[in-house]
Amino acid sequence: MRPRNRLHPLLMLAPTLAIIGLFFLYPLVVAARDSLYRWDLLTEPEYVGTTNYTRLWQSGELTGVVGRTLTFGLVVVVASTALGLALAIALNRPGKLYAFFRGAIFSAYVVSWVAVALLWMWILDPDAGVVTRAFRALGLPTMSWLGDPRSALYAIAFVTVWKITGYAMVVYLAGLQSVPASLFEAAALDGAGPLRRFIYITWPSLRPTTAFVASTGLIMSFQAFDVVRVMTQGGPVRSTTLFVYAIYEEIFVNLRVGRASALVVVFFFILILLTLLNLWAFRQSGGLADRAPKRERAEGAA
Amino acid sequence: MSSLERPTPIGRALRGVLLAVVALLWLGPYAWMTITSLKSLDEIVQAPAYPLPHSPNLDAYREVMTQVPVGRYLFNTLVMAFSIAALQILLALPAGYALAKLRFRGRRTAFFLVLACLLVPAQVTFVPVFTMLGPLGLVNTMASLVVPFAVSAFGTFLVRQALMSVPDEIIEAARLDGASELTIIYRILAPLVRPTLAAMFLFSFVYHYSDYFWPLVMTTDDENRTLPLAIALLREQGTGVRWHIVMAGNVILSAPVLAVFALAQRQIVRAVARG
């Protein structure tokens, strides 16, 4: 349609574009600039060229952080995707009981990270935590899950899986609605059992959904911060210093704005790569356009 | 699919086991949090531990209230989350209308810019925004918590998609009747896409109510701090093993979200599953 006045579209978009420019695009310029300076927030910034980047690289800091974040991300993605799929299939049935269980699992995704992290710190507490006590009662060896550098990363990965599996499940449930029921009926009539129906129908039909769930999970893992800040503060011996926490530490603990900004720039490029992967997966899964009507059909049927 | 077959006893047993495990893993922690919050310090450190409190009491909640000005933090959190959610809708409607319905030069560029923001999460912008706002004296203000989130790229995208399916004739008829563009956007089109707006509002509100990251980096004193920060501090203040107090704080923090979730599960799930 033609706007009534040539200025109207601009006026309607002005507030949105102003915020976008000020808080999304301009900060990228600021980060790129700051990454070329040494600055402690108190004294005058000093131009140091690309020193911040070379230091990050040569000290092994960057490799360490990327490696840790990638390990964390892979554990989280594989576990939450597999569990999300299993739960979606198992709980994809009518009835209030199943709806309640689906809601219970998904609620963890909605509840504050702070609440989740504190709750699991208490459950995993090495002295009085319920897991520790249960292990002791059963005669199993226990350890300080969050206090031992060998297990801390996996402990926070476990808690992250607990929190985001509900998200994976919900996306899979939406995906399951789009698998034609006639396929299952035909396969069942032909004598295919549950396992074969999964291998030959469910899994291939859900492959795009899996690509989307997994790539979204990877992005979430790379953005993880709260769980680290509350549960481990990056320790013990930096074993849980994930990417965003490393940035936070550089600026707010070490007061090295330049180093933090250099990390931000690198992080931004990693996120671009992951987001492109995600957008590709989103296209594969049908995108928004034809996902919405499918869900409505499913709700009508339920 | 299962309606095709009669459930076998083994199938039924497996399903029962599965439901029990799910209940233990996803409901157990909430139950444990609530039970712990009703106990006394002696009870949580004693070994062997009894699962249930001897005499359930609200002492831990009273303790939270005296350690933390919960009322003020809750007020800050609600003001912040409400302002963000409301602003996002207020700004997404005209922007979505222009992008969905009006033909003008630069439309593609504008749409591209909105989508590009999906590449720039808060975890990227917090360092430069902090150094930008610092010299202006804007760190530590409610504005620094709200304004950076006044636009939701994804929300704008959703509103645009929803408005695209509204027929042009409605807008043409309103124009003939002499309605201004603002009236068309907020009075005529907004009610037509209400489900999208409701889902967007709920999701944004719950998300920002729970947010820990941004308020943590943008505020340094109590004036504008939010509830998640205060609850996280309950443990950091060197309270040692006083987990009953931390869990009471946890209940206070998560109960409102769980209540909203119980009431509006469908909308929230829809907003999330689309994202």
PDB file of N, CA and C in Angstrom, chain B residues 127-216:
ATOM      1  N   VAL B 127      29.577  -5.065  27.043  1.00  0.00           N
ATOM      2  CA  VAL B 127      30.831  -4.343  27.262  1.00  0.00           C
ATOM      3  C   VAL B 127      30.795  -2.955  26.623  1.00  0.00           C
ATOM      4  N   PRO B 128      30.527  -2.859  25.303  1.00  0.00           N
ATOM      5  CA  PRO B 128      30.478  -1.505  24.728  1.00  0.00           C
ATOM      6  C   PRO B 128      29.358  -0.633  25.310  1.00  0.00           C
ATOM      7  N   VAL B 129      28.198  -1.198  25.597  1.00  0.00           N
ATOM      8  CA  VAL B 129      27.123  -0.363  26.156  1.00  0.00           C
ATOM      9  C   VAL B 129      27.541   0.159  27.530  1.00  0.00           C
ATOM     10  N   PHE B 130      28.215  -0.676  28.295  1.00  0.00           N
ATOM     11  CA  PHE B 130      28.695  -0.239  29.609  1.00  0.00           C
ATOM     12  C   PHE B 130      29.679   0.923  29.462  1.00  0.00           C
ATOM     13  N   THR B 131      30.622   0.801  28.519  1.00  0.00           N
ATOM     14  CA  THR B 131      31.593   1.882  28.371  1.00  0.00           C
ATOM     15  C   THR B 131      30.963   3.125  27.723  1.00  0.00           C
ATOM     16  N   MET B 132      29.856   2.917  26.946  1.00  0.00           N
ATOM     17  CA  MET B 132      29.153   4.073  26.375  1.00  0.00           C
ATOM     18  C   MET B 132      28.389   4.841  27.445  1.00  0.00           C
ATOM     19  N   LEU B 133      27.666   4.085  28.296  1.00  0.00           N
ATOM     20  CA  LEU B 133      26.774   4.731  29.266  1.00  0.00           C
ATOM     21  C   LEU B 133      27.533   5.284  30.470  1.00  0.00           C
ATOM     22  N   GLY B 134      28.668   4.656  30.792  1.00  0.00           N
ATOM     23  CA  GLY B 134      29.427   5.058  31.971  1.00  0.00           C
ATOM     24  C   GLY B 134      29.700   6.558  32.020  1.00  0.00           C
ATOM     25  N   PRO B 135      30.412   7.099  30.997  1.00  0.00           N
ATOM     26  CA  PRO B 135      30.752   8.534  31.020  1.00  0.00           C
ATOM     27  C   PRO B 135      29.515   9.429  31.034  1.00  0.00           C
ATOM     28  N   LEU B 136      28.377   8.922  30.535  1.00  0.00           N
ATOM     29  CA  LEU B 136      27.154   9.736  30.512  1.00  0.00           C
ATOM     30  C   LEU B 136      26.422   9.694  31.848  1.00  0.00           C
ATOM     31  N   GLY B 137      26.948   8.907  32.774  1.00  0.00           N
ATOM     32  CA  GLY B 137      26.289   8.809  34.076  1.00  0.00           C
ATOM     33  C   GLY B 137      25.002   8.005  34.030  1.00  0.00           C
ATOM     34  N   LEU B 138      24.863   7.159  32.997  1.00  0.00           N
ATOM     35  CA  LEU B 138      23.606   6.433  32.848  1.00  0.00           C
ATOM     36  C   LEU B 138      23.650   5.000  33.393  1.00  0.00           C
ATOM     37  N   VAL B 139      24.869   4.549  33.754  1.00  0.00           N
ATOM     38  CA  VAL B 139      24.947   3.249  34.395  1.00  0.00           C
ATOM     39  C   VAL B 139      24.263   3.356  35.748  1.00  0.00           C
ATOM     40  N   ASN B 140      23.641   2.270  36.211  1.00  0.00           N
ATOM     41  CA  ASN B 140      22.991   2.324  37.518  1.00  0.00           C
ATOM     42  C   ASN B 140      21.646   3.023  37.501  1.00  0.00           C
ATOM     43  N   THR B 141      21.056   3.203  36.322  1.00  0.00           N
ATOM     44  CA  THR B 141      19.730   3.815  36.270  1.00  0.00           C
ATOM     45  C   THR B 141      18.733   2.800  35.737  1.00  0.00           C
ATOM     46  N   MET B 142      17.455   3.036  36.028  1.00  0.00           N
ATOM     47  CA  MET B 142      16.414   2.176  35.482  1.00  0.00           C
ATOM     48  C   MET B 142      16.443   2.233  33.961  1.00  0.00           C
ATOM     49  N   ALA B 143      16.792   3.428  33.411  1.00  0.00           N
ATOM     50  CA  ALA B 143      16.837   3.570  31.950  1.00  0.00           C
ATOM     51  C   ALA B 143      17.838   2.599  31.330  1.00  0.00           C
ATOM     52  N   SER B 144      18.979   2.384  31.996  1.00  0.00           N
ATOM     53  CA  SER B 144      19.988   1.497  31.421  1.00  0.00           C
ATOM     54  C   SER B 144      19.512   0.044  31.431  1.00  0.00           C
ATOM     55  N   LEU B 145      18.490  -0.248  32.229  1.00  0.00           N
ATOM     56  CA  LEU B 145      17.943  -1.601  32.246  1.00  0.00           C
ATOM     57  C   LEU B 145      16.839  -1.774  31.209  1.00  0.00           C
ATOM     58  N   VAL B 146      16.152  -0.684  30.900  1.00  0.00           N
ATOM     59  CA  VAL B 146      14.953  -0.786  30.052  1.00  0.00           C
ATOM     60  C   VAL B 146      15.235  -0.435  28.589  1.00  0.00           C
ATOM     61  N   VAL B 147      15.825   0.750  28.367  1.00  0.00           N
ATOM     62  CA  VAL B 147      15.911   1.288  27.006  1.00  0.00           C
ATOM     63  C   VAL B 147      16.651   0.353  26.017  1.00  0.00           C
ATOM     64  N   PRO B 148      17.772  -0.280  26.408  1.00  0.00           N
ATOM     65  CA  PRO B 148      18.436  -1.166  25.438  1.00  0.00           C
ATOM     66  C   PRO B 148      17.551  -2.316  24.952  1.00  0.00           C
ATOM     67  N   PHE B 149      16.471  -2.613  25.677  1.00  0.00           N
ATOM     68  CA  PHE B 149      15.602  -3.725  25.279  1.00  0.00           C
ATOM     69  C   PHE B 149      14.257  -3.238  24.743  1.00  0.00           C
ATOM     70  N   ALA B 150      14.151  -1.918  24.489  1.00  0.00           N
ATOM     71  CA  ALA B 150      12.871  -1.365  24.042  1.00  0.00           C
ATOM     72  C   ALA B 150      12.456  -1.932  22.689  1.00  0.00           C
ATOM     73  N   VAL B 151      13.442  -2.410  21.924  1.00  0.00           N
ATOM     74  CA  VAL B 151      13.115  -3.044  20.648  1.00  0.00           C
ATOM     75  C   VAL B 151      13.481  -4.516  20.724  1.00  0.00           C
ATOM     76  N   SER B 152      12.522  -5.350  20.366  1.00  0.00           N
ATOM     77  CA  SER B 152      12.806  -6.770  20.229  1.00  0.00           C
ATOM     78  C   SER B 152      12.779  -7.085  18.742  1.00  0.00           C
ATOM     79  N   ALA B 153      13.940  -7.469  18.220  1.00  0.00           N
ATOM     80  CA  ALA B 153      14.012  -7.758  16.783  1.00  0.00           C
ATOM     81  C   ALA B 153      13.034  -8.872  16.427  1.00  0.00           C
ATOM     82  N   PHE B 154      13.024  -9.895  17.253  1.00  0.00           N
ATOM     83  CA  PHE B 154      12.154 -11.027  16.948  1.00  0.00           C
ATOM     84  C   PHE B 154      10.680 -10.640  17.087  1.00  0.00           C
ATOM     85  N   GLY B 155      10.373  -9.825  18.095  1.00  0.00           N
ATOM     86  CA  GLY B 155       9.006  -9.363  18.281  1.00  0.00           C
ATOM     87  C   GLY B 155       8.532  -8.530  17.090  1.00  0.00           C
ATOM     88  N   THR B 156       9.408  -7.625  16.623  1.00  0.00           N
ATOM     89  CA  THR B 156       9.064  -6.806  15.466  1.00  0.00           C
ATOM     90  C   THR B 156       8.786  -7.697  14.257  1.00  0.00           C
ATOM     91  N   PHE B 157       9.621  -8.710  14.115  1.00  0.00           N
ATOM     92  CA  PHE B 157       9.450  -9.661  13.014  1.00  0.00           C
ATOM     93  C   PHE B 157       8.099 -10.379  13.132  1.00  0.00           C
ATOM     94  N   LEU B 158       7.771 -10.836  14.338  1.00  0.00           N
ATOM     95  CA  LEU B 158       6.502 -11.555  14.535  1.00  0.00           C
ATOM     96  C   LEU B 158       5.297 -10.658  14.237  1.00  0.00           C
ATOM     97  N   VAL B 159       5.363  -9.390  14.706  1.00  0.00           N
ATOM     98  CA  VAL B 159       4.254  -8.469  14.473  1.00  0.00           C
ATOM     99  C   VAL B 159       4.111  -8.211  12.969  1.00  0.00           C
ATOM    100  N   ARG B 160       5.240  -8.045  12.288  1.00  0.00           N
ATOM    101  CA  ARG B 160       5.190  -7.847  10.833  1.00  0.00           C
ATOM    102  C   ARG B 160       4.512  -9.042  10.163  1.00  0.00           C
ATOM    103  N   GLN B 161       4.914 -10.245  10.552  1.00  0.00           N
ATOM    104  CA  GLN B 161       4.322 -11.441   9.947  1.00  0.00           C
ATOM    105  C   GLN B 161       2.813 -11.475  10.189  1.00  0.00           C
ATOM    106  N   ALA B 162       2.413 -11.149  11.418  1.00  0.00           N
ATOM    107  CA  ALA B 162       0.990 -11.204  11.758  1.00  0.00           C
ATOM    108  C   ALA B 162       0.211 -10.158  10.957  1.00  0.00           C
ATOM    109  N   LEU B 163       0.804  -8.950  10.800  1.00  0.00           N
ATOM    110  CA  LEU B 163       0.099  -7.883  10.091  1.00  0.00           C
ATOM    111  C   LEU B 163       0.002  -8.166   8.599  1.00  0.00           C
ATOM    112  N   MET B 164       0.948  -8.938   8.063  1.00  0.00           N
ATOM    113  CA  MET B 164       0.905  -9.252   6.645  1.00  0.00           C
ATOM    114  C   MET B 164      -0.351 -10.035   6.280  1.00  0.00           C
ATOM    115  N   SER B 165      -0.871 -10.786   7.248  1.00  0.00           N
ATOM    116  CA  SER B 165      -2.054 -11.587   6.934  1.00  0.00           C
ATOM    117  C   SER B 165      -3.353 -10.810   7.142  1.00  0.00           C
ATOM    118  N   VAL B 166      -3.244  -9.537   7.569  1.00  0.00           N
ATOM    119  CA  VAL B 166      -4.457  -8.705   7.675  1.00  0.00           C
ATOM    120  C   VAL B 166      -4.736  -8.115   6.294  1.00  0.00           C
ATOM    121  N   PRO B 167      -5.970  -8.251   5.759  1.00  0.00           N
ATOM    122  CA  PRO B 167      -6.250  -7.755   4.415  1.00  0.00           C
ATOM    123  C   PRO B 167      -6.129  -6.226   4.309  1.00  0.00           C
ATOM    124  N   ASP B 168      -5.582  -5.765   3.186  1.00  0.00           N
ATOM    125  CA  ASP B 168      -5.427  -4.328   2.946  1.00  0.00           C
ATOM    126  C   ASP B 168      -6.754  -3.579   3.029  1.00  0.00           C
ATOM    127  N   GLU B 169      -7.833  -4.271   2.669  1.00  0.00           N
ATOM    128  CA  GLU B 169      -9.142  -3.607   2.609  1.00  0.00           C
ATOM    129  C   GLU B 169      -9.518  -2.981   3.945  1.00  0.00           C
ATOM    130  N   ILE B 170      -9.140  -3.642   5.027  1.00  0.00           N
ATOM    131  CA  ILE B 170      -9.456  -3.103   6.354  1.00  0.00           C
ATOM    132  C   ILE B 170      -8.810  -1.738   6.531  1.00  0.00           C
ATOM    133  N   ILE B 171      -7.552  -1.643   6.117  1.00  0.00           N
ATOM    134  CA  ILE B 171      -6.824  -0.388   6.270  1.00  0.00           C
ATOM    135  C   ILE B 171      -7.415   0.675   5.333  1.00  0.00           C
ATOM    136  N   GLU B 172      -7.719   0.267   4.089  1.00  0.00           N
ATOM    137  CA  GLU B 172      -8.292   1.216   3.132  1.00  0.00           C
ATOM    138  C   GLU B 172      -9.620   1.773   3.642  1.00  0.00           C
ATOM    139  N   ALA B 173     -10.442   0.876   4.181  1.00  0.00           N
ATOM    140  CA  ALA B 173     -11.745   1.313   4.694  1.00  0.00           C
ATOM    141  C   ALA B 173     -11.561   2.293   5.843  1.00  0.00           C
ATOM    142  N   ALA B 174     -10.601   2.004   6.730  1.00  0.00           N
ATOM    143  CA  ALA B 174     -10.361   2.884   7.871  1.00  0.00           C
ATOM    144  C   ALA B 174      -9.881   4.239   7.388  1.00  0.00           C
ATOM    145  N   ARG B 175      -9.009   4.231   6.348  1.00  0.00           N
ATOM    146  CA  ARG B 175      -8.516   5.508   5.815  1.00  0.00           C
ATOM    147  C   ARG B 175      -9.664   6.318   5.237  1.00  0.00           C
ATOM    148  N   LEU B 176     -10.572   5.638   4.518  1.00  0.00           N
ATOM    149  CA  LEU B 176     -11.715   6.352   3.934  1.00  0.00           C
ATOM    150  C   LEU B 176     -12.583   6.963   5.021  1.00  0.00           C
ATOM    151  N   ASP B 177     -12.650   6.261   6.140  1.00  0.00           N
ATOM    152  CA  ASP B 177     -13.440   6.783   7.256  1.00  0.00           C
ATOM    153  C   ASP B 177     -12.732   7.923   7.965  1.00  0.00           C
ATOM    154  N   GLY B 178     -11.524   8.234   7.516  1.00  0.00           N
ATOM    155  CA  GLY B 178     -10.811   9.351   8.097  1.00  0.00           C
ATOM    156  C   GLY B 178      -9.987   9.021   9.329  1.00  0.00           C
ATOM    157  N   ALA B 179      -9.750   7.734   9.574  1.00  0.00           N
ATOM    158  CA  ALA B 179      -8.927   7.366  10.735  1.00  0.00           C
ATOM    159  C   ALA B 179      -7.477   7.737  10.461  1.00  0.00           C
ATOM    160  N   SER B 180      -6.799   8.270  11.475  1.00  0.00           N
ATOM    161  CA  SER B 180      -5.387   8.598  11.302  1.00  0.00           C
ATOM    162  C   SER B 180      -4.569   7.304  11.308  1.00  0.00           C
ATOM    163  N   GLU B 181      -3.318   7.390  10.861  1.00  0.00           N
ATOM    164  CA  GLU B 181      -2.475   6.191  10.830  1.00  0.00           C
ATOM    165  C   GLU B 181      -2.294   5.619  12.239  1.00  0.00           C
ATOM    166  N   LEU B 182      -2.145   6.517  13.219  1.00  0.00           N
ATOM    167  CA  LEU B 182      -1.968   6.039  14.598  1.00  0.00           C
ATOM    168  C   LEU B 182      -3.203   5.280  15.071  1.00  0.00           C
ATOM    169  N   THR B 183      -4.380   5.812  14.724  1.00  0.00           N
ATOM    170  CA  THR B 183      -5.616   5.113  15.092  1.00  0.00           C
ATOM    171  C   THR B 183      -5.653   3.745  14.415  1.00  0.00           C
ATOM    172  N   ILE B 184      -5.267   3.712  13.132  1.00  0.00           N
ATOM    173  CA  ILE B 184      -5.284   2.438  12.408  1.00  0.00           C
ATOM    174  C   ILE B 184      -4.369   1.432  13.091  1.00  0.00           C
ATOM    175  N   ILE B 185      -3.171   1.897  13.462  1.00  0.00           N
ATOM    176  CA  ILE B 185      -2.188   0.974  14.040  1.00  0.00           C
ATOM    177  C   ILE B 185      -2.632   0.467  15.416  1.00  0.00           C
ATOM    178  N   TYR B 186      -2.958   1.421  16.302  1.00  0.00           N
ATOM    179  CA  TYR B 186      -3.178   1.016  17.694  1.00  0.00           C
ATOM    180  C   TYR B 186      -4.620   0.628  18.005  1.00  0.00           C
ATOM    181  N   ARG B 187      -5.588   1.175  17.238  1.00  0.00           N
ATOM    182  CA  ARG B 187      -6.984   0.882  17.561  1.00  0.00           C
ATOM    183  C   ARG B 187      -7.588  -0.212  16.696  1.00  0.00           C
ATOM    184  N   ILE B 188      -7.123  -0.281  15.439  1.00  0.00           N
ATOM    185  CA  ILE B 188      -7.760  -1.228  14.519  1.00  0.00           C
ATOM    186  C   ILE B 188      -6.910  -2.481  14.314  1.00  0.00           C
ATOM    187  N   LEU B 189      -5.619  -2.275  14.035  1.00  0.00           N
ATOM    188  CA  LEU B 189      -4.779  -3.440  13.735  1.00  0.00           C
ATOM    189  C   LEU B 189      -4.351  -4.193  14.995  1.00  0.00           C
ATOM    190  N   ALA B 190      -4.006  -3.447  16.052  1.00  0.00           N
ATOM    191  CA  ALA B 190      -3.519  -4.113  17.268  1.00  0.00           C
ATOM    192  C   ALA B 190      -4.498  -5.177  17.778  1.00  0.00           C
ATOM    193  N   PRO B 191      -5.810  -4.850  17.878  1.00  0.00           N
ATOM    194  CA  PRO B 191      -6.731  -5.892  18.366  1.00  0.00           C
ATOM    195  C   PRO B 191      -6.779  -7.115  17.437  1.00  0.00           C
ATOM    196  N   LEU B 192      -6.524  -6.889  16.136  1.00  0.00           N
ATOM    197  CA  LEU B 192      -6.582  -8.013  15.196  1.00  0.00           C
ATOM    198  C   LEU B 192      -5.432  -9.002  15.382  1.00  0.00           C
ATOM    199  N   VAL B 193      -4.296  -8.510  15.896  1.00  0.00           N
ATOM    200  CA  VAL B 193      -3.145  -9.409  16.075  1.00  0.00           C
ATOM    201  C   VAL B 193      -2.905  -9.666  17.572  1.00  0.00           C
ATOM    202  N   ARG B 194      -3.979  -9.578  18.345  1.00  0.00           N
ATOM    203  CA  ARG B 194      -3.814  -9.684  19.793  1.00  0.00           C
ATOM    204  C   ARG B 194      -3.128 -10.968  20.267  1.00  0.00           C
ATOM    205  N   PRO B 195      -3.423 -12.132  19.683  1.00  0.00           N
ATOM    206  CA  PRO B 195      -2.725 -13.332  20.164  1.00  0.00           C
ATOM    207  C   PRO B 195      -1.207 -13.214  20.055  1.00  0.00           C
ATOM    208  N   THR B 196      -0.739 -12.649  18.942  1.00  0.00           N
ATOM    209  CA  THR B 196       0.706 -12.447  18.774  1.00  0.00           C
ATOM    210  C   THR B 196       1.232 -11.497  19.846  1.00  0.00           C
ATOM    211  N   LEU B 197       0.502 -10.404  20.074  1.00  0.00           N
ATOM    212  CA  LEU B 197       0.958  -9.424  21.060  1.00  0.00           C
ATOM    213  C   LEU B 197       0.963 -10.018  22.468  1.00  0.00           C
ATOM    214  N   ALA B 198      -0.057 -10.808  22.772  1.00  0.00           N
ATOM    215  CA  ALA B 198      -0.133 -11.400  24.115  1.00  0.00           C
ATOM    216  C   ALA B 198       1.028 -12.357  24.345  1.00  0.00           C
ATOM    217  N   ALA B 199       1.306 -13.188  23.343  1.00  0.00           N
ATOM    218  CA  ALA B 199       2.414 -14.138  23.479  1.00  0.00           C
ATOM    219  C   ALA B 199       3.727 -13.394  23.655  1.00  0.00           C
ATOM    220  N   MET B 200       3.890 -12.323  22.855  1.00  0.00           N
ATOM    221  CA  MET B 200       5.111 -11.531  22.906  1.00  0.00           C
ATOM    222  C   MET B 200       5.271 -10.878  24.282  1.00  0.00           C
ATOM    223  N   PHE B 201       4.186 -10.308  24.783  1.00  0.00           N
ATOM    224  CA  PHE B 201       4.235  -9.622  26.076  1.00  0.00           C
ATOM    225  C   PHE B 201       4.603 -10.599  27.190  1.00  0.00           C
ATOM    226  N   LEU B 202       3.891 -11.718  27.226  1.00  0.00           N
ATOM    227  CA  LEU B 202       4.137 -12.700  28.285  1.00  0.00           C
ATOM    228  C   LEU B 202       5.573 -13.200  28.262  1.00  0.00           C
ATOM    229  N   PHE B 203       6.021 -13.554  27.069  1.00  0.00           N
ATOM    230  CA  PHE B 203       7.371 -14.109  26.973  1.00  0.00           C
ATOM    231  C   PHE B 203       8.408 -13.087  27.406  1.00  0.00           C
ATOM    232  N   SER B 204       8.251 -11.862  26.903  1.00  0.00           N
ATOM    233  CA  SER B 204       9.206 -10.816  27.231  1.00  0.00           C
ATOM    234  C   SER B 204       9.182 -10.505  28.728  1.00  0.00           C
ATOM    235  N   PHE B 205       7.986 -10.426  29.290  1.00  0.00           N
ATOM    236  CA  PHE B 205       7.853 -10.110  30.710  1.00  0.00           C
ATOM    237  C   PHE B 205       8.542 -11.173  31.572  1.00  0.00           C
ATOM    238  N   VAL B 206       8.228 -12.426  31.294  1.00  0.00           N
ATOM    239  CA  VAL B 206       8.816 -13.505  32.090  1.00  0.00           C
ATOM    240  C   VAL B 206      10.332 -13.537  31.915  1.00  0.00           C
ATOM    241  N   TYR B 207      10.777 -13.340  30.676  1.00  0.00           N
ATOM    242  CA  TYR B 207      12.215 -13.388  30.405  1.00  0.00           C
ATOM    243  C   TYR B 207      12.951 -12.299  31.185  1.00  0.00           C
ATOM    244  N   HIS B 208      12.443 -11.077  31.122  1.00  0.00           N
ATOM    245  CA  HIS B 208      13.167  -9.983  31.762  1.00  0.00           C
ATOM    246  C   HIS B 208      12.983  -9.971  33.283  1.00  0.00           C
ATOM    247  N   TYR B 209      11.863 -10.477  33.749  1.00  0.00           N
ATOM    248  CA  TYR B 209      11.689 -10.641  35.196  1.00  0.00           C
ATOM    249  C   TYR B 209      12.810 -11.527  35.747  1.00  0.00           C
ATOM    250  N   SER B 210      13.128 -12.578  35.009  1.00  0.00           N
ATOM    251  CA  SER B 210      14.115 -13.555  35.476  1.00  0.00           C
ATOM    252  C   SER B 210      15.548 -13.167  35.152  1.00  0.00           C
ATOM    253  N   ASP B 211      15.725 -12.155  34.310  1.00  0.00           N
ATOM    254  CA  ASP B 211      17.068 -11.873  33.811  1.00  0.00           C
ATOM    255  C   ASP B 211      18.024 -11.511  34.949  1.00  0.00           C
ATOM    256  N   TYR B 212      19.210 -12.071  34.875  1.00  0.00           N
ATOM    257  CA  TYR B 212      20.228 -11.849  35.889  1.00  0.00           C
ATOM    258  C   TYR B 212      21.394 -11.067  35.285  1.00  0.00           C
ATOM    259  N   PHE B 213      21.728 -11.439  34.054  1.00  0.00           N
ATOM    260  CA  PHE B 213      22.928 -10.934  33.393  1.00  0.00           C
ATOM    261  C   PHE B 213      22.960  -9.404  33.262  1.00  0.00           C
ATOM    262  N   TRP B 214      21.942  -8.853  32.604  1.00  0.00           N
ATOM    263  CA  TRP B 214      22.003  -7.418  32.304  1.00  0.00           C
ATOM    264  C   TRP B 214      21.949  -6.555  33.566  1.00  0.00           C
ATOM    265  N   PRO B 215      21.003  -6.799  34.485  1.00  0.00           N
ATOM    266  CA  PRO B 215      21.011  -5.994  35.724  1.00  0.00           C
ATOM    267  C   PRO B 215      22.318  -6.158  36.508  1.00  0.00           C
ATOM    268  N   LEU B 216      22.930  -7.323  36.425  1.00  0.00           N
ATOM    269  CA  LEU B 216      24.196  -7.537  37.145  1.00  0.00           C
ATOM    270  C   LEU B 216      25.290  -6.618  36.617  1.00  0.00           C
TER     271      LEU B 216
END
